[in-house]
mmCIF file of C-alpha atoms and ligand atoms in Angstrom:
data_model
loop_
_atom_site.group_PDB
_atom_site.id
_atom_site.type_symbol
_atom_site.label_atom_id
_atom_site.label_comp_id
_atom_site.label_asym_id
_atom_site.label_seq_id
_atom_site.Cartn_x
_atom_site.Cartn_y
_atom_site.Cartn_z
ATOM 1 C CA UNK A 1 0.000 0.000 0.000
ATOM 2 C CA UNK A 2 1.227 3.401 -0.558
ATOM 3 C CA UNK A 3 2.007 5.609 2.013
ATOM 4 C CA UNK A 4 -0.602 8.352 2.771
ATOM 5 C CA UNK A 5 0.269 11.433 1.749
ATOM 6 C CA UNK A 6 -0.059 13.864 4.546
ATOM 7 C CA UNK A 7 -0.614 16.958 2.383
ATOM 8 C CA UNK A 8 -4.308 15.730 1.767
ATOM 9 C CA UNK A 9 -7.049 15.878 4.739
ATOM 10 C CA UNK A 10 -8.356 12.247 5.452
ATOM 11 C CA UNK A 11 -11.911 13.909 6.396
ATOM 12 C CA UNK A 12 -13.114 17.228 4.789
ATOM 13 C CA UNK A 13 -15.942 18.313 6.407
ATOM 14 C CA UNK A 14 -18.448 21.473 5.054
ATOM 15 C CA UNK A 15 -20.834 24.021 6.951
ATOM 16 C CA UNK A 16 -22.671 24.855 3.534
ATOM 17 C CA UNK A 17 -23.758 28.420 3.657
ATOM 18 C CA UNK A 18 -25.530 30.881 1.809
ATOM 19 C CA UNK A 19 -28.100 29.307 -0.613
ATOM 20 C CA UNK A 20 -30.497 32.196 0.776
ATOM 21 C CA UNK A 21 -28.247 34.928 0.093
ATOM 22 C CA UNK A 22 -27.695 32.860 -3.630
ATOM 23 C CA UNK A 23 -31.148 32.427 -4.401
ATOM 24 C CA UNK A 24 -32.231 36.557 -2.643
ATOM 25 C CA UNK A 25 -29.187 37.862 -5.507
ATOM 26 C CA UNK A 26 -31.512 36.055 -7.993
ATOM 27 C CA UNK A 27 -34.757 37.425 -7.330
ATOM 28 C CA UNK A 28 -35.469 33.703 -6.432
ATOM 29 C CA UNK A 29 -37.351 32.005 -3.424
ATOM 30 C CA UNK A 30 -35.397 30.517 -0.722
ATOM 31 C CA UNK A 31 -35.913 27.115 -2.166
ATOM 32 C CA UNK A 32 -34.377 27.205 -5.246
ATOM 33 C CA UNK A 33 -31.036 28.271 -3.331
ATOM 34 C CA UNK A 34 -31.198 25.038 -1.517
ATOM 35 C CA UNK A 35 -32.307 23.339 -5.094
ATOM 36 C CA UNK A 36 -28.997 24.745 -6.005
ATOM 37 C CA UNK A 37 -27.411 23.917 -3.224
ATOM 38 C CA UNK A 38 -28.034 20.145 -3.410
ATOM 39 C CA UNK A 39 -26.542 20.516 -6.816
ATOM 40 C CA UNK A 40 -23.259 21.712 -5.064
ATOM 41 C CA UNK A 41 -23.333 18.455 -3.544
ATOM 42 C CA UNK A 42 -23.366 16.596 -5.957
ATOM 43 C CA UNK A 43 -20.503 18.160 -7.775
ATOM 44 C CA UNK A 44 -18.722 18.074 -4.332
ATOM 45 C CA UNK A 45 -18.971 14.808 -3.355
ATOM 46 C CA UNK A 46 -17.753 14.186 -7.018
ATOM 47 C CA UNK A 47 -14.843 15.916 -6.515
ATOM 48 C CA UNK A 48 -14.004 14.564 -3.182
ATOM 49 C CA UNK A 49 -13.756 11.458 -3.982
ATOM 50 C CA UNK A 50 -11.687 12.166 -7.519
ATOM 51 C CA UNK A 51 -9.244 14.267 -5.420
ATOM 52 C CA UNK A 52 -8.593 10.762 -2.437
ATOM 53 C CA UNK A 53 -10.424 12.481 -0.058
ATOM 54 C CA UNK A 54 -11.963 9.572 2.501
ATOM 55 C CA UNK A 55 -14.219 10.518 4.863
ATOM 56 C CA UNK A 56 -16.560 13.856 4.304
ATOM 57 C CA UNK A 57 -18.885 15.125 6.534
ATOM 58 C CA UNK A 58 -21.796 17.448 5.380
ATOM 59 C CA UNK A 59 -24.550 20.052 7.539
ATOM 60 C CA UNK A 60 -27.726 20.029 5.768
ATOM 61 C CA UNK A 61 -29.853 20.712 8.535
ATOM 62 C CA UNK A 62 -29.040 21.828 12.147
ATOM 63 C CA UNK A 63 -31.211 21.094 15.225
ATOM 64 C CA UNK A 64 -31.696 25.026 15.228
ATOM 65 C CA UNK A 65 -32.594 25.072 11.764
ATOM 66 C CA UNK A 66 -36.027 24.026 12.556
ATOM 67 C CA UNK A 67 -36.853 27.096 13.804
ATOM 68 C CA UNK A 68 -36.963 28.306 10.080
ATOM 69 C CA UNK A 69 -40.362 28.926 8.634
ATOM 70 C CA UNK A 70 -42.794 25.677 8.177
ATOM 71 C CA UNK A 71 -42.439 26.091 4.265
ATOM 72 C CA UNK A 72 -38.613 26.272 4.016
ATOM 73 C CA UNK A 73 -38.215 23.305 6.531
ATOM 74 C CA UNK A 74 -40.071 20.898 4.267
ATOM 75 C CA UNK A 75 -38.601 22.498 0.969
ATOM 76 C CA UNK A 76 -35.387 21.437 2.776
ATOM 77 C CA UNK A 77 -36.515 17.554 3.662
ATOM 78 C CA UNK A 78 -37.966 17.303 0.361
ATOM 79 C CA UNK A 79 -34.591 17.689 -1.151
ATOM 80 C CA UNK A 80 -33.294 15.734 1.272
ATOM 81 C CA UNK A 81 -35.621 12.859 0.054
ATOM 82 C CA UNK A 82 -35.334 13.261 -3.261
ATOM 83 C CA UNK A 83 -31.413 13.536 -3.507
ATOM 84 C CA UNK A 84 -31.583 10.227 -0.747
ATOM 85 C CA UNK A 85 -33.721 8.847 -3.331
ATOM 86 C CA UNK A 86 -32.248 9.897 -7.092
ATOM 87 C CA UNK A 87 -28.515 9.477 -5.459
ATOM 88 C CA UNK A 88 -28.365 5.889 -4.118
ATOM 89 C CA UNK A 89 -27.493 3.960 -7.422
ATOM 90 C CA UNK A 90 -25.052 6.567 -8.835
ATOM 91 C CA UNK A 91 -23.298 6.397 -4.934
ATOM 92 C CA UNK A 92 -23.226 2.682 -5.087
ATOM 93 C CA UNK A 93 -21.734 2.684 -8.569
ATOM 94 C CA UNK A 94 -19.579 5.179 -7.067
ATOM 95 C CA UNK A 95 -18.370 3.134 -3.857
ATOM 96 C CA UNK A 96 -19.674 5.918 -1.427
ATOM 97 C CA UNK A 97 -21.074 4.963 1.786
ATOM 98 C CA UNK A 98 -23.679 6.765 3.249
ATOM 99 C CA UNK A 99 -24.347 7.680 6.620
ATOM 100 C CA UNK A 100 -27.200 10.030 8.758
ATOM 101 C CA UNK A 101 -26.131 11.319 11.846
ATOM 102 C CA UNK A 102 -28.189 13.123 14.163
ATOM 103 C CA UNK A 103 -31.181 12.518 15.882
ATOM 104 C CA UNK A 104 -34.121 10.838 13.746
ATOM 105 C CA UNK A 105 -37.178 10.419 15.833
ATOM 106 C CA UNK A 106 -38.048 14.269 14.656
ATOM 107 C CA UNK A 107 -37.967 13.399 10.866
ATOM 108 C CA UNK A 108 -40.694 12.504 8.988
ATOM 109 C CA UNK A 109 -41.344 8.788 8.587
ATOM 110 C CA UNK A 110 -40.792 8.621 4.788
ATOM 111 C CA UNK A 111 -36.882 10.434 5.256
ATOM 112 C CA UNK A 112 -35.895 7.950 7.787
ATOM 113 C CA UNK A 113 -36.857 5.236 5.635
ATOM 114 C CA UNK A 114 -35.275 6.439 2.751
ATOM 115 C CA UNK A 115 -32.037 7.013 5.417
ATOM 116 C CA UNK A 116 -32.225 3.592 6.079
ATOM 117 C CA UNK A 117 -32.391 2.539 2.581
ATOM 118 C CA UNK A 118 -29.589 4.617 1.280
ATOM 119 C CA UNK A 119 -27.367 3.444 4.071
ATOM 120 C CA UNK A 120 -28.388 -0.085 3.677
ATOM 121 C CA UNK A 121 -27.553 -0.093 -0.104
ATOM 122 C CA UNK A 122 -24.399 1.897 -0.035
ATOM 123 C CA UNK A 123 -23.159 -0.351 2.920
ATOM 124 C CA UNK A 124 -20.469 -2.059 0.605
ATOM 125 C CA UNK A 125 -18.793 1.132 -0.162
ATOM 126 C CA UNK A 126 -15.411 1.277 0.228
ATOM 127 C CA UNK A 127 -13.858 4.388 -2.092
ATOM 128 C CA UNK A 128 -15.253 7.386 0.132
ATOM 129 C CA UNK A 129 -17.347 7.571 3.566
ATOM 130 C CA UNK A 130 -20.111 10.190 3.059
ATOM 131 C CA UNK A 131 -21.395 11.495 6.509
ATOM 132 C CA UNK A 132 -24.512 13.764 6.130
ATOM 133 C CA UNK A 133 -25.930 15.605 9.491
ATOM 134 C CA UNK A 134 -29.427 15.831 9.362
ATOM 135 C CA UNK A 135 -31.108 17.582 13.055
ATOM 136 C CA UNK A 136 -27.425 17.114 14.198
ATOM 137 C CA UNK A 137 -26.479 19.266 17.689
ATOM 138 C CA UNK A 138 -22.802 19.003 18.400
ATOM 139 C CA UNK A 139 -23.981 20.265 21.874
ATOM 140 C CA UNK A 140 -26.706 17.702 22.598
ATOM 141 C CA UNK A 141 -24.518 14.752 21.361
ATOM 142 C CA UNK A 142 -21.854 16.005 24.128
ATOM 143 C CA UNK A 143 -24.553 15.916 26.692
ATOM 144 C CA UNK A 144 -25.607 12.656 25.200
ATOM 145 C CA UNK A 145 -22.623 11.158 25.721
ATOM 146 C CA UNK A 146 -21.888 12.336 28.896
ATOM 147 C CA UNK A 147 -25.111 10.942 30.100
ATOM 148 C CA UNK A 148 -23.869 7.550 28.677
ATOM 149 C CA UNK A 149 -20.621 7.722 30.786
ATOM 150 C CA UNK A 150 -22.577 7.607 34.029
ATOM 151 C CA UNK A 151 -20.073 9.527 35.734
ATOM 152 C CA UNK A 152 -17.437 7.286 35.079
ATOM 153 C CA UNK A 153 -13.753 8.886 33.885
ATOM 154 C CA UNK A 154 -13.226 7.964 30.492
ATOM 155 C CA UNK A 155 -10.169 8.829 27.804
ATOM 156 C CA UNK A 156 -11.085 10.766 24.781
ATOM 157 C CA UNK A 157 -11.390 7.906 22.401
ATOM 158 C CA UNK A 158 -13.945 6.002 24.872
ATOM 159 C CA UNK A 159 -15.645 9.600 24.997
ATOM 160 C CA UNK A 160 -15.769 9.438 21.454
ATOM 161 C CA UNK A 161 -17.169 6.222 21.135
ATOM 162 C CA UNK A 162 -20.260 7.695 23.465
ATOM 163 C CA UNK A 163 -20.978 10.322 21.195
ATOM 164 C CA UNK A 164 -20.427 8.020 18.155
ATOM 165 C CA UNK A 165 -23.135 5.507 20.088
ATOM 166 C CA UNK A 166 -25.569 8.539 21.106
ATOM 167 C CA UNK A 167 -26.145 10.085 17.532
ATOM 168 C CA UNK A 168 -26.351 6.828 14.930
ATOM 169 C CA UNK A 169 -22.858 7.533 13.926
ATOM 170 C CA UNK A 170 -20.164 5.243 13.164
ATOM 171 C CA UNK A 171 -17.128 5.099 15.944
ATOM 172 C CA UNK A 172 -14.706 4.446 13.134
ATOM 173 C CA UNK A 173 -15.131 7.942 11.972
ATOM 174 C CA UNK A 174 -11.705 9.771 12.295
ATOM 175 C CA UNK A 175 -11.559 13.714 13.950
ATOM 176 C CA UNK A 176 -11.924 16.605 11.586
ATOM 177 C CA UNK A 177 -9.085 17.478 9.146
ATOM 178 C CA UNK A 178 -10.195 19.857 7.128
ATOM 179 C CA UNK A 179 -13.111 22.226 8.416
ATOM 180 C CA UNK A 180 -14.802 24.638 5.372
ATOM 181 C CA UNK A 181 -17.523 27.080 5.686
ATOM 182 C CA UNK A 182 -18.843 28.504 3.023
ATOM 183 C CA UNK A 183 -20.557 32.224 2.197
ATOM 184 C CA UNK A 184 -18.382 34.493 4.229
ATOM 185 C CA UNK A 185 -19.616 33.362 7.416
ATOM 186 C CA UNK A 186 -17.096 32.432 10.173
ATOM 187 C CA UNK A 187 -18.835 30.463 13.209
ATOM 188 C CA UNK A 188 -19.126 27.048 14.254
ATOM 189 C CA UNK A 189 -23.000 27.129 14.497
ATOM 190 C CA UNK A 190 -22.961 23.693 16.880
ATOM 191 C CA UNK A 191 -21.207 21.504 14.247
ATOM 192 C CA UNK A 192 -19.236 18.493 15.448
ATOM 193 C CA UNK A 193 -17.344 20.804 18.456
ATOM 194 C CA UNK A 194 -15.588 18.050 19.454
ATOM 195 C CA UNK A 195 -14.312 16.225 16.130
ATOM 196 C CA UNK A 196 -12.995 19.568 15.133
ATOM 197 C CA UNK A 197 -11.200 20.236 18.234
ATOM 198 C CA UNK A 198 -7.698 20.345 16.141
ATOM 199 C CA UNK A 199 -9.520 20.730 12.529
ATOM 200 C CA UNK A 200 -8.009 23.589 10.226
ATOM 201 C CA UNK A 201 -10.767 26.136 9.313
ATOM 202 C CA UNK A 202 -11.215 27.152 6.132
ATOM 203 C CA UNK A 203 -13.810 29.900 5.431
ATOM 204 C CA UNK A 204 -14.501 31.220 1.475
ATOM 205 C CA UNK A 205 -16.744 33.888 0.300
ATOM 206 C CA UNK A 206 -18.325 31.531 -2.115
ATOM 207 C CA UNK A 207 -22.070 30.615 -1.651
ATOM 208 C CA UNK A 208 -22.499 27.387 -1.408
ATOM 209 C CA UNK A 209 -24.651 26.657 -4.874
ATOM 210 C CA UNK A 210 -21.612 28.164 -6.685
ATOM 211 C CA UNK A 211 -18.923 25.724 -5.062
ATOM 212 C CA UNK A 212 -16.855 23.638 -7.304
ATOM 213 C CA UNK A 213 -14.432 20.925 -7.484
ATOM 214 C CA UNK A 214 -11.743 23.988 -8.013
ATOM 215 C CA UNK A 215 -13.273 25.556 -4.861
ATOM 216 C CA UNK A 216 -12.812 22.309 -3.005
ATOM 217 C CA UNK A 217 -9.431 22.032 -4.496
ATOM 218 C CA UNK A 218 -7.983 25.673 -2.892
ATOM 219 C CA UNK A 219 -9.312 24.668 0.721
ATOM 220 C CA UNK A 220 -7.153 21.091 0.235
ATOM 221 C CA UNK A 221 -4.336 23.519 -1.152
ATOM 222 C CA UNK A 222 -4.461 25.730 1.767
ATOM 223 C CA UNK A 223 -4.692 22.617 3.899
ATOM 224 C CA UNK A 224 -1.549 21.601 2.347
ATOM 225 C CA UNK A 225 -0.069 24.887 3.531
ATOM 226 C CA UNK A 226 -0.835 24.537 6.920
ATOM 227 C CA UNK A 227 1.723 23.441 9.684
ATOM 228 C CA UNK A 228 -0.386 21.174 12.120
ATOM 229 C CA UNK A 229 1.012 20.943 15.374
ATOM 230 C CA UNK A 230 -1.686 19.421 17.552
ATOM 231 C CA UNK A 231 -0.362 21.556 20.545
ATOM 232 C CA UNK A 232 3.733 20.882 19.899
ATOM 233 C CA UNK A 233 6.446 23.141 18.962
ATOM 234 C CA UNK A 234 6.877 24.617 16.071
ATOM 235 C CA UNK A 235 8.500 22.283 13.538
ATOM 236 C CA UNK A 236 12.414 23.747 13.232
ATOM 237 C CA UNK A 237 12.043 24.769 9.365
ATOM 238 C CA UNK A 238 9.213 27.703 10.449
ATOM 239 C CA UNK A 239 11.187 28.715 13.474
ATOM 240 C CA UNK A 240 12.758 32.089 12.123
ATOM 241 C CA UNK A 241 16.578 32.416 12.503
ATOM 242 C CA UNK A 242 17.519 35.964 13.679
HETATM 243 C C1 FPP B 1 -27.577 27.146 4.610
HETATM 244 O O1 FPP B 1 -27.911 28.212 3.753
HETATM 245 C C2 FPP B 1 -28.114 25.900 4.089
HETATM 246 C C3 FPP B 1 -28.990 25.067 4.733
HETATM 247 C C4 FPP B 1 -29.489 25.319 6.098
HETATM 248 C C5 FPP B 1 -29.524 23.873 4.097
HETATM 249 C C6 FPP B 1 -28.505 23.044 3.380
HETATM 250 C C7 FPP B 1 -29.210 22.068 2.565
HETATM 251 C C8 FPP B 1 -28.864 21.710 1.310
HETATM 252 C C9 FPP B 1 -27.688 22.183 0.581
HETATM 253 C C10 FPP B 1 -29.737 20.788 0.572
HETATM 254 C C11 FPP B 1 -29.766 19.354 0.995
HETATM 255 C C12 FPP B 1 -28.468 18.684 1.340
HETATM 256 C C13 FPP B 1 -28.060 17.470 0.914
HETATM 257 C C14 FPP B 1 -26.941 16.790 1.594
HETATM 258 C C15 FPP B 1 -28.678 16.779 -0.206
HETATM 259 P P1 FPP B 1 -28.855 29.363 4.302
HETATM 260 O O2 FPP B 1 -30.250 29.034 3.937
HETATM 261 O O3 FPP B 1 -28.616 29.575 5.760
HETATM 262 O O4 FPP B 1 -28.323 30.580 3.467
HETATM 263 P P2 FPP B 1 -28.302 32.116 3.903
HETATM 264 O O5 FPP B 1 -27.415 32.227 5.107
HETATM 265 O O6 FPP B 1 -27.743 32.810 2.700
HETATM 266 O O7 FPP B 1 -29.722 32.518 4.183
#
């Protein structure tokens, strides 16, 4: 096997922002930014896997987000459906897996069947992981998780297996390499606070319906750029010599 190369992140993850803003510059209704948006997705996931990415992580909808009007918030889950629905095949001919994280019991019946379907029949996948958030709370899975660990001390990888066990997701997940948020925007917004603890942010002006594979390609150069030092010294070749 080849070595990895550690110039590429392992597990990109995206806070897609600004199909509003995209679809308001239009003189179009909120839903056809997120109509656009879903196309980003597609191109991005695409493009992730083409470029060795493994793992990516994406926010479609936050556990906040459903205090957005009644008509946006099923606009948004009807995409959701329809892109779980019309995406399967092409992700299984693809070798992505699919995962849902987040909590379920508050979607509609139909989406967490078609969850479970998608991540039934992408199961075999072995090219790219593809983790989308749907209702996801960084926040709540902490307190989920600490509620698990009964008030015993744990290390950080049994604390991650908690949160991993309290939100559907898989344990086998790896942290946060490569954090991008999109539209201008630079906040967290309660996304995955803990697997991002030593992530590199990334944030671009670009809307999210206009991202592309070259968009994706300048947050993995930047990456590249980066000096990761998880808390250590700076390596000797950055120190400056007076
Ligand atoms: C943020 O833009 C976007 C969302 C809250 C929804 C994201 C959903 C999709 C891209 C579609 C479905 C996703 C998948 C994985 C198929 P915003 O509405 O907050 O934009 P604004 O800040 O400009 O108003």
């Amino acid at each position: 096997m080849n070595p990895r190369n550690e110039d590429l992140p392992r597990h990109v993850a995206i806070i897609m922002d600004g199909n509003g803003r995209w679809a308001r510059s239009r003189g179009l209704p909120r839903y056809a930014g997120h109509r656009a948006g879903v196309d980003a997705v597609r191109r991005t996931v695409e493009a992730a896997g083409d470029a060795g990415i493994e793992f990516m992580t994406l926010y479609a909808f936050s556990a906040d987000n459903w205090k957005r009007p009644r008509e946006e918030i099923s606009g948004i889950m009807r995409l959701l459906d329809r892109y779980l629905q019309s995406e399967t095949q092409r992700l299984v001919e693809e070798g992505v897996r699919v995962t849902v994280v987040g909590r379920r019991d508050r979607l509609r019946p139909r989406t967490r069947g078609l969850i479970e379907r998608t991540e039934e029949a992408t199961r075999g996948g072995t090219r790219m992981r593809l983790r989308v958030a749907i209702d996801y709370s960084a926040r709540e899975t902490i307190i989920r998780a600490a509620k698990l660990a009964e008030g015993r001390e744990v290390t950080h990888e049994e604390f991650a297996e908690l949160m991993a066990c309290a939100m559907h997701c898989e344990p086998d997940y790896p942290a946060i390499d490569l954090l991008i948020r999109t539209s201008g925007e630079m906040r967290l917004s309660d996304f995955f606070l803990w697997e991002s603890a030593y992530a590199e942010l990334y944030f671009t002006d670009t809307l999210w319906p206009d991202f592309e594979a070259k968009d994706l390609q300048a947050a993995i150069d930047e990456y590249a750029r980066r000096e990761r030092r998880f808390g250590e010294a700076h390596s000797p070749r950055l120190v400056s010599i007076r």
